[in-house]
Short mmCIF file of C-alpha atoms in Angstrom, two decimals:
data_model
loop_
_atom_site.label_atom_id
_atom_site.label_comp_id
_atom_site.label_asym_id
_atom_site.label_seq_id
_atom_site.Cartn_x
_atom_site.Cartn_y
_atom_site.Cartn_z
CA MET M 1 25.64 14.73 22.20
CA ILE M 2 25.90 16.50 25.68
CA GLY M 3 28.77 13.67 27.37
CA TYR M 4 29.82 14.37 22.96
CA MET M 5 30.47 17.85 23.73
CA ALA M 6 31.28 18.72 27.53
CA ARG M 7 34.54 15.56 25.91
CA ARG M 8 35.43 17.74 23.66
CA LEU M 9 35.32 20.96 25.29
CA LEU M 10 37.05 19.27 27.53
CA LEU M 11 40.09 17.82 25.13
CA ILE M 12 40.10 22.04 23.73
CA ILE M 13 42.74 22.84 27.06
CA PRO M 14 45.26 20.17 25.86
CA THR M 15 44.95 21.04 22.06
CA LEU M 16 45.50 25.10 22.48
CA LEU M 17 48.09 23.77 25.69
CA GLY M 18 49.98 21.27 23.05
CA ILE M 19 49.65 24.79 19.57
CA MET M 20 50.43 27.43 22.40
CA LEU M 21 53.65 24.72 23.27
CA LEU M 22 54.70 23.87 20.08
CA ASN M 23 54.52 27.65 18.52
CA PHE M 24 55.94 29.37 21.47
CA ILE M 25 59.05 26.82 21.00
CA ILE M 26 59.32 27.79 17.29
CA ILE M 27 59.65 31.81 18.16
CA GLN M 28 62.39 31.37 20.57
CA ALA M 29 63.82 29.41 17.71
CA ALA M 30 63.37 31.94 15.11
CA PRO M 31 66.06 34.20 14.41
CA GLY M 32 65.42 37.66 15.39
CA GLY M 33 62.98 39.79 18.61
CA PRO M 34 61.62 42.45 18.77
CA ILE M 35 65.21 43.26 20.38
CA GLN M 36 66.86 42.96 17.68
CA GLN M 37 64.46 44.42 15.69
CA ILE M 38 65.25 47.45 17.24
CA ILE M 39 68.72 47.41 17.19
CA SER M 40 68.65 47.31 13.69
CA GLN M 41 66.79 50.02 13.33
CA MET M 42 69.42 51.89 15.54
CA ARG M 43 72.22 50.35 13.64
CA GLY M 44 69.98 52.33 11.29
CA GLU M 45 70.62 55.57 13.06
CA ALA M 46 74.38 54.85 13.76
CA SER M 47 75.77 54.42 10.08
CA ASP M 48 74.45 57.70 9.10
CA LEU M 49 75.92 58.75 11.83
CA ASP M 50 79.02 57.40 10.68
CA ALA M 51 78.16 59.53 7.15
CA ARG M 52 78.03 62.30 9.09
CA LEU M 53 81.33 61.59 11.22
CA GLY M 54 83.30 60.32 7.95
CA GLY M 55 83.33 56.84 9.36
CA GLY M 56 87.10 57.31 11.20
CA ASP M 57 85.86 58.78 14.52
CA GLN M 58 85.46 54.83 16.51
CA PHE M 59 85.62 57.09 20.16
CA GLN M 60 82.67 59.39 19.33
CA ARG M 61 81.24 56.65 18.11
CA GLU M 62 81.35 54.61 21.59
CA GLN M 63 80.66 57.29 23.37
CA THR M 64 77.72 57.71 21.44
CA PHE M 65 76.02 54.56 21.69
CA GLY M 66 78.40 52.18 24.39
CA ALA M 67 79.85 49.27 24.75
CA ASP M 68 79.85 45.97 23.14
CA HIS M 69 77.17 43.25 23.90
CA ASN M 70 75.98 39.92 22.82
CA TYR M 71 73.19 40.79 20.86
CA ARG M 72 73.74 39.98 17.44
CA GLY M 73 74.63 43.55 15.51
CA ALA M 74 74.22 45.13 19.14
CA GLN M 75 77.58 46.65 18.98
CA GLY M 76 78.69 49.69 20.02
CA ILE M 77 74.61 50.23 22.38
CA ASP M 78 74.73 50.67 25.58
CA PRO M 79 74.41 47.26 28.02
CA GLU M 80 72.36 49.11 30.34
CA PHE M 81 69.82 49.99 27.13
CA ILE M 82 69.33 46.57 25.76
CA LYS M 83 68.60 45.31 29.39
CA GLN M 84 65.89 48.32 29.63
CA LEU M 85 64.40 46.71 26.65
CA GLU M 86 65.08 43.55 27.65
CA LYS M 87 62.79 44.01 31.17
CA GLN M 88 60.21 45.77 28.42
CA PHE M 89 59.63 43.08 26.96
CA GLY M 90 60.16 40.61 29.15
CA PHE M 91 62.94 39.09 28.64
CA ASP M 92 64.38 39.08 31.55
CA LYS M 93 63.24 36.12 32.12
CA PRO M 94 63.03 32.89 31.82
CA PRO M 95 61.74 31.11 29.02
CA HIS M 96 59.55 28.52 30.78
CA GLU M 97 58.24 31.56 32.91
CA ARG M 98 57.78 33.36 29.90
CA PHE M 99 55.46 30.82 28.44
CA LEU M 100 53.34 30.12 32.24
CA LEU M 101 52.59 33.70 32.68
CA MET M 102 51.92 33.90 29.37
CA LEU M 103 49.04 31.31 29.91
CA LYS M 104 48.00 32.51 32.83
CA ASN M 105 46.89 35.87 31.57
CA TYR M 106 45.21 34.51 28.00
CA ALA M 107 43.28 32.31 30.17
CA HIS M 108 41.38 35.66 31.23
CA PHE M 109 41.67 36.67 27.64
CA ASP M 110 44.34 39.03 28.70
CA PHE M 111 46.49 39.91 25.57
CA GLY M 112 48.33 41.77 27.18
CA LYS M 113 49.94 45.61 25.38
CA SER M 114 51.79 45.20 21.46
CA TYR M 115 54.92 45.90 21.24
CA PHE M 116 55.25 48.25 18.80
CA ARG M 117 51.65 50.18 18.54
CA ASP M 118 50.87 50.74 21.83
CA LYS M 119 47.83 49.60 22.39
CA SER M 120 46.35 46.12 24.15
CA VAL M 121 46.23 43.59 21.91
CA ILE M 122 42.83 42.81 22.37
CA ASP M 123 41.86 46.43 21.30
CA VAL M 124 44.11 45.80 18.08
CA ILE M 125 42.17 42.62 17.62
CA LYS M 126 38.94 43.78 17.21
CA ALA M 127 39.82 46.93 15.27
CA LYS M 128 40.91 44.94 12.78
CA LEU M 129 37.90 42.07 12.95
CA PRO M 130 35.28 44.09 10.86
CA VAL M 131 37.26 43.17 7.19
CA SER M 132 37.92 39.46 8.21
CA ILE M 133 34.77 39.00 9.47
CA SER M 134 33.17 40.87 5.97
CA LEU M 135 34.79 38.71 4.27
CA GLY M 136 34.26 35.41 6.10
CA LEU M 137 30.32 35.45 6.18
CA TRP M 138 30.05 37.34 2.60
CA THR M 139 32.45 34.79 0.64
CA THR M 140 31.34 31.76 2.67
CA LEU M 141 27.41 32.99 2.17
CA LEU M 142 28.07 33.45 -2.27
CA VAL M 143 29.74 30.32 -2.23
CA TYR M 144 26.91 28.78 -0.95
CA LEU M 145 23.65 30.16 -2.74
CA ILE M 146 26.14 29.58 -6.22
CA SER M 147 27.81 25.89 -5.52
CA ILE M 148 24.82 24.01 -4.18
CA PRO M 149 21.76 25.80 -7.06
CA LEU M 150 25.03 24.47 -9.53
CA GLY M 151 26.01 21.13 -7.82
CA ILE M 152 22.06 20.46 -7.73
CA ARG M 153 21.93 21.49 -11.10
CA LYS M 154 25.33 18.97 -12.24
CA ALA M 155 23.39 16.23 -10.66
CA VAL M 156 20.67 16.25 -12.60
CA CYS M 157 21.76 16.23 -15.89
CA ASP M 158 25.40 14.07 -15.43
CA GLY M 159 26.90 13.62 -18.15
CA SER M 160 25.74 16.04 -20.84
CA ARG M 161 27.21 19.29 -22.27
CA PHE M 162 26.59 21.62 -18.90
CA ASP M 163 28.12 19.06 -16.22
CA ILE M 164 31.16 18.67 -19.28
CA ALA M 165 30.96 22.56 -19.27
CA THR M 166 30.73 23.48 -15.49
CA SER M 167 33.50 20.54 -14.23
CA ALA M 168 35.91 22.23 -16.19
CA ILE M 169 35.44 25.91 -14.98
CA VAL M 170 34.95 23.88 -11.50
CA VAL M 171 38.02 22.36 -12.17
CA ILE M 172 40.33 25.20 -13.40
CA ALA M 173 38.50 27.08 -9.89
CA TYR M 174 39.69 23.81 -7.59
CA ALA M 175 43.37 24.17 -9.31
CA VAL M 176 44.80 27.86 -9.14
CA PRO M 177 45.59 29.50 -6.24
CA SER M 178 42.80 32.40 -5.25
CA PHE M 179 45.77 34.57 -4.64
CA LEU M 180 46.81 33.94 -8.25
CA PHE M 181 42.88 35.26 -9.07
CA ALA M 182 43.66 38.24 -7.08
CA LEU M 183 46.44 39.08 -9.17
CA PHE M 184 45.08 38.68 -12.15
CA LEU M 185 41.31 40.69 -10.62
CA ILE M 186 43.68 43.30 -9.83
CA ILE M 187 45.87 43.71 -13.32
CA LEU M 188 42.57 43.62 -15.26
CA PHE M 189 40.22 45.40 -13.25
CA ALA M 190 42.37 47.84 -10.18
CA GLY M 191 44.53 50.01 -12.43
CA GLY M 192 46.90 47.31 -12.75
CA SER M 193 47.83 47.36 -16.94
CA PHE M 194 43.92 48.07 -18.20
CA PHE M 195 40.52 49.31 -16.92
CA GLN M 196 40.23 51.00 -13.17
CA LEU M 197 37.14 49.95 -11.84
CA PHE M 198 37.39 49.47 -8.79
CA PRO M 199 39.57 50.13 -5.57
CA LEU M 200 43.02 48.63 -4.30
CA ARG M 201 43.19 49.22 -0.98
CA GLY M 202 40.47 49.82 2.37
CA LEU M 203 37.17 48.62 3.10
CA PHE M 204 36.38 52.15 2.33
CA SER M 205 36.58 55.39 0.73
CA ASP M 206 37.69 58.80 2.48
CA ASN M 207 34.14 60.43 2.20
CA TRP M 208 32.38 57.01 3.69
CA THR M 209 31.58 58.89 6.71
CA HIS M 210 29.50 61.96 4.63
CA LEU M 211 27.65 59.70 1.72
CA SER M 212 24.00 58.53 2.72
CA LEU M 213 23.39 54.77 3.61
CA VAL M 214 23.36 54.15 0.22
CA GLY M 215 25.95 54.98 -1.04
CA LYS M 216 28.35 53.89 2.21
CA ILE M 217 26.36 50.35 1.21
CA THR M 218 27.65 50.78 -2.13
CA ASP M 219 31.11 52.44 -1.42
CA TYR M 220 31.41 49.11 1.51
CA PHE M 221 30.33 47.09 -2.07
CA TRP M 222 32.55 48.52 -4.74
CA HIS M 223 35.41 47.99 -2.82
CA LEU M 224 34.49 44.21 -1.52
CA PHE M 225 33.63 43.02 -4.92
CA LEU M 226 37.28 41.97 -6.10
CA PRO M 227 38.17 40.63 -2.53
CA LEU M 228 35.03 38.33 -2.70
CA LEU M 229 34.88 37.22 -6.35
CA ALA M 230 38.72 35.99 -5.57
CA MET M 231 38.38 34.18 -2.70
CA VAL M 232 34.90 32.93 -4.60
CA ILE M 233 35.83 30.67 -7.11
CA SER M 234 38.69 30.01 -5.54
CA GLY M 235 36.41 28.24 -2.74
CA PHE M 236 33.21 27.75 -4.71
CA ALA M 237 34.68 24.49 -6.80
CA LYS M 238 34.67 21.46 -3.45
CA LEU M 239 31.41 22.79 -2.48
CA THR M 240 30.04 22.05 -6.00
CA LEU M 241 31.03 18.38 -5.85
CA LEU M 242 30.13 17.73 -2.32
CA THR M 243 26.84 18.54 -3.70
CA LYS M 244 26.47 16.87 -7.14
CA ASN M 245 28.34 13.68 -5.64
CA SER M 246 25.56 14.19 -2.53
CA PHE M 247 22.61 14.37 -4.63
CA LEU M 248 23.42 11.65 -7.12
CA GLU M 249 24.16 8.64 -3.90
CA GLU M 250 20.58 10.00 -3.40
CA ILE M 251 18.86 10.24 -6.39
CA ASN M 252 20.24 6.50 -7.29
CA LYS M 253 19.04 4.90 -3.87
CA GLN M 254 16.31 3.08 -3.85
CA TYR M 255 13.59 5.20 -2.34
CA VAL M 256 13.84 7.83 -5.54
CA ILE M 257 13.23 4.53 -7.62
CA THR M 258 10.09 3.87 -5.46
CA ALA M 259 9.11 7.25 -5.83
CA ARG M 260 9.20 7.09 -9.33
CA ALA M 261 6.98 4.15 -10.40
CA LYS M 262 4.50 6.15 -7.91
CA GLY M 263 4.42 8.69 -10.69
CA LEU M 264 5.72 11.43 -8.47
CA GLU M 265 6.52 14.18 -10.38
CA GLU M 266 10.38 15.32 -10.40
CA LYS M 267 10.28 18.41 -9.01
CA LYS M 268 8.38 16.76 -6.24
CA ILE M 269 10.34 14.32 -5.96
CA LEU M 270 13.84 16.68 -6.08
CA TYR M 271 12.75 18.79 -4.04
CA GLY M 272 9.97 16.59 -1.35
CA HIS M 273 13.18 13.82 -0.79
CA ILE M 274 15.83 13.96 -2.38
CA PHE M 275 16.83 17.22 -1.13
CA ARG M 276 16.30 17.26 1.95
CA ASN M 277 18.50 14.12 2.50
CA ALA M 278 21.29 14.92 -0.02
CA MET M 279 21.42 18.91 1.64
CA LEU M 280 22.15 17.58 5.31
CA ILE M 281 26.03 16.95 5.13
CA VAL M 282 25.77 20.01 3.36
CA ILE M 283 23.40 22.37 5.73
CA ALA M 284 26.58 20.56 8.47
CA GLY M 285 30.05 22.05 6.61
CA PHE M 286 28.19 25.33 6.77
CA PRO M 287 30.99 26.39 10.25
CA ALA M 288 34.00 23.75 8.67
CA ALA M 289 33.67 26.12 5.26
CA PHE M 290 33.59 29.32 7.60
CA VAL M 291 36.56 28.91 9.30
CA HIS M 292 38.83 27.72 6.40
CA ILE M 293 37.62 30.74 4.44
CA LEU M 294 38.23 32.99 6.77
CA PHE M 295 41.69 31.70 8.85
CA THR M 296 42.57 30.28 4.66
CA SER M 297 41.90 31.73 2.52
CA SER M 298 41.81 35.62 3.63
CA LEU M 299 46.02 35.87 4.56
CA LEU M 300 47.13 36.78 0.82
CA ILE M 301 43.77 38.34 -0.04
CA GLU M 302 43.99 40.95 3.14
CA VAL M 303 47.77 41.26 1.80
CA LEU M 304 47.16 42.11 -1.86
CA PHE M 305 43.94 43.98 -1.39
CA SER M 306 45.57 46.55 1.72
CA LEU M 307 42.55 45.26 3.45
CA ASP M 308 43.08 46.18 7.11
CA GLY M 309 42.55 42.02 9.13
CA LEU M 310 43.13 39.79 11.14
CA GLY M 311 45.12 37.93 8.40
CA LEU M 312 47.46 41.22 7.78
CA LEU M 313 47.64 42.09 11.05
CA GLY M 314 49.24 38.14 11.99
CA PHE M 315 51.71 38.77 9.10
CA GLU M 316 52.65 42.28 9.52
CA ALA M 317 53.32 41.02 13.73
CA ALA M 318 55.10 38.06 12.57
CA MET M 319 57.08 40.14 10.10
CA SER M 320 58.65 43.22 12.88
CA ARG M 321 57.90 40.37 15.67
CA ASP M 322 54.92 41.41 17.56
CA TYR M 323 55.08 38.49 19.62
CA PRO M 324 52.07 39.53 21.66
CA VAL M 325 50.20 40.14 18.44
CA MET M 326 51.21 37.26 17.01
CA PHE M 327 50.65 35.03 20.41
CA GLY M 328 47.44 36.54 20.73
CA CYS M 329 46.09 36.21 17.43
CA LEU M 330 47.19 32.45 16.91
CA TYR M 331 45.30 31.86 20.44
CA MET M 332 41.83 33.67 19.37
CA PHE M 333 42.08 32.08 15.64
CA THR M 334 42.75 28.25 17.38
CA LEU M 335 39.96 29.03 19.40
CA LEU M 336 36.93 29.89 16.87
CA GLY M 337 38.10 27.31 14.90
CA MET M 338 37.66 24.59 17.35
CA PHE M 339 34.77 26.05 18.50
CA LEU M 340 32.69 26.30 15.27
CA HIS M 341 34.47 22.34 14.45
CA LEU M 342 32.22 21.62 17.28
CA ILE M 343 29.21 23.42 16.04
CA GLY M 344 29.90 21.84 12.98
CA ASP M 345 29.71 17.92 14.91
CA ILE M 346 26.51 19.47 17.31
CA MET M 347 25.16 20.24 13.41
CA TYR M 348 25.38 16.67 12.31
CA MET M 349 23.06 15.29 14.57
CA ILE M 350 20.90 17.81 14.57
CA VAL M 351 20.38 17.55 10.80
CA ASP M 352 20.71 14.26 11.51
CA ARG M 353 19.32 12.01 14.40
CA ARG M 354 20.81 8.56 12.98
CA ILE M 355 24.47 9.95 13.43
CA ASP M 356 24.77 9.31 16.70
CA LEU M 357 28.90 10.88 17.58
CA ASN M 358 29.03 9.02 21.18
CA ALA M 359 28.39 5.21 19.59
CA SER M 360 31.31 5.66 16.93
CA ARG M 361 33.37 6.54 19.52
CA GLU M 362 32.91 3.47 21.50
CA ILE M 363 32.89 1.27 18.29
CA GLN M 364 36.01 2.63 17.64
CA THR M 365 37.42 1.99 21.25
CA GLN M 366 36.99 -1.42 21.12
#
């Protein structure tokens, strides 16, 4: 196990390097940038000035905004001001130097300072973590609490009316994206067209600090109810089917037939023998499930419900071209995701001693 862990930890370095390099190249090729964003804002101010000047005094506009230069939409803005912006954002250096400097800083978890928030990237990420972790942990916990009992019941009642009815619900939940459920819940329960039962913005009410402990907990879950419901509805289907199939596979094995032949009760067979073996793959997949829910399911939910988490932060950073925040979030997401997948592999070996990942690797290389 130690050798496998060492290889996986060493593999994180080139994987992380490749992901960062690919995204750096893509962002360099993408149109727009932080300087272009500032220029666009200044052009908007210039348009206002044009209206005030009557649109005819070209000399006065050039005296106000300077001469022409190469940035798109930057005609009439002082080139010295552009050079100052390039130096401020680090664009006065060639791309390869900027990338190497970024890797050097990121090795020490120095993500720099946000272009537009006047805060360090690490402080911005820390401020958004509670929302994303709340969504990820509670959703994963609820998905497991619902999917495991439901999957077991479906396996025991395989082919019954209960199994068929719940399978229809599971298929619908699996097919419909979480953001469509979220829109439906907003329209129905958050003042969209029918009822105003739940808040649509934030994780806490404005008077949260003045509430009692019970009031704070109630207010917290009151704000989380609809986002969690949307994520749980779309997230429990896959795990339910996995649990059912895992139990069905164990139920048909020889040791279960032998236990029944000895006259053991069905509950004792189910929870004393089948449960322990069937739950191995379900329990070991917890880290991967958390990664999936945290990284892929929360973005649109945070945007729709105005929850100020990492998903919304990354979206806003991409829209405003706040490169330090974009790369900081990408770096943290990638690093955390790889570590959690490693933990998932280790959990497979812990819960089932028969699994030897080192032996599997030797077989694949032969």
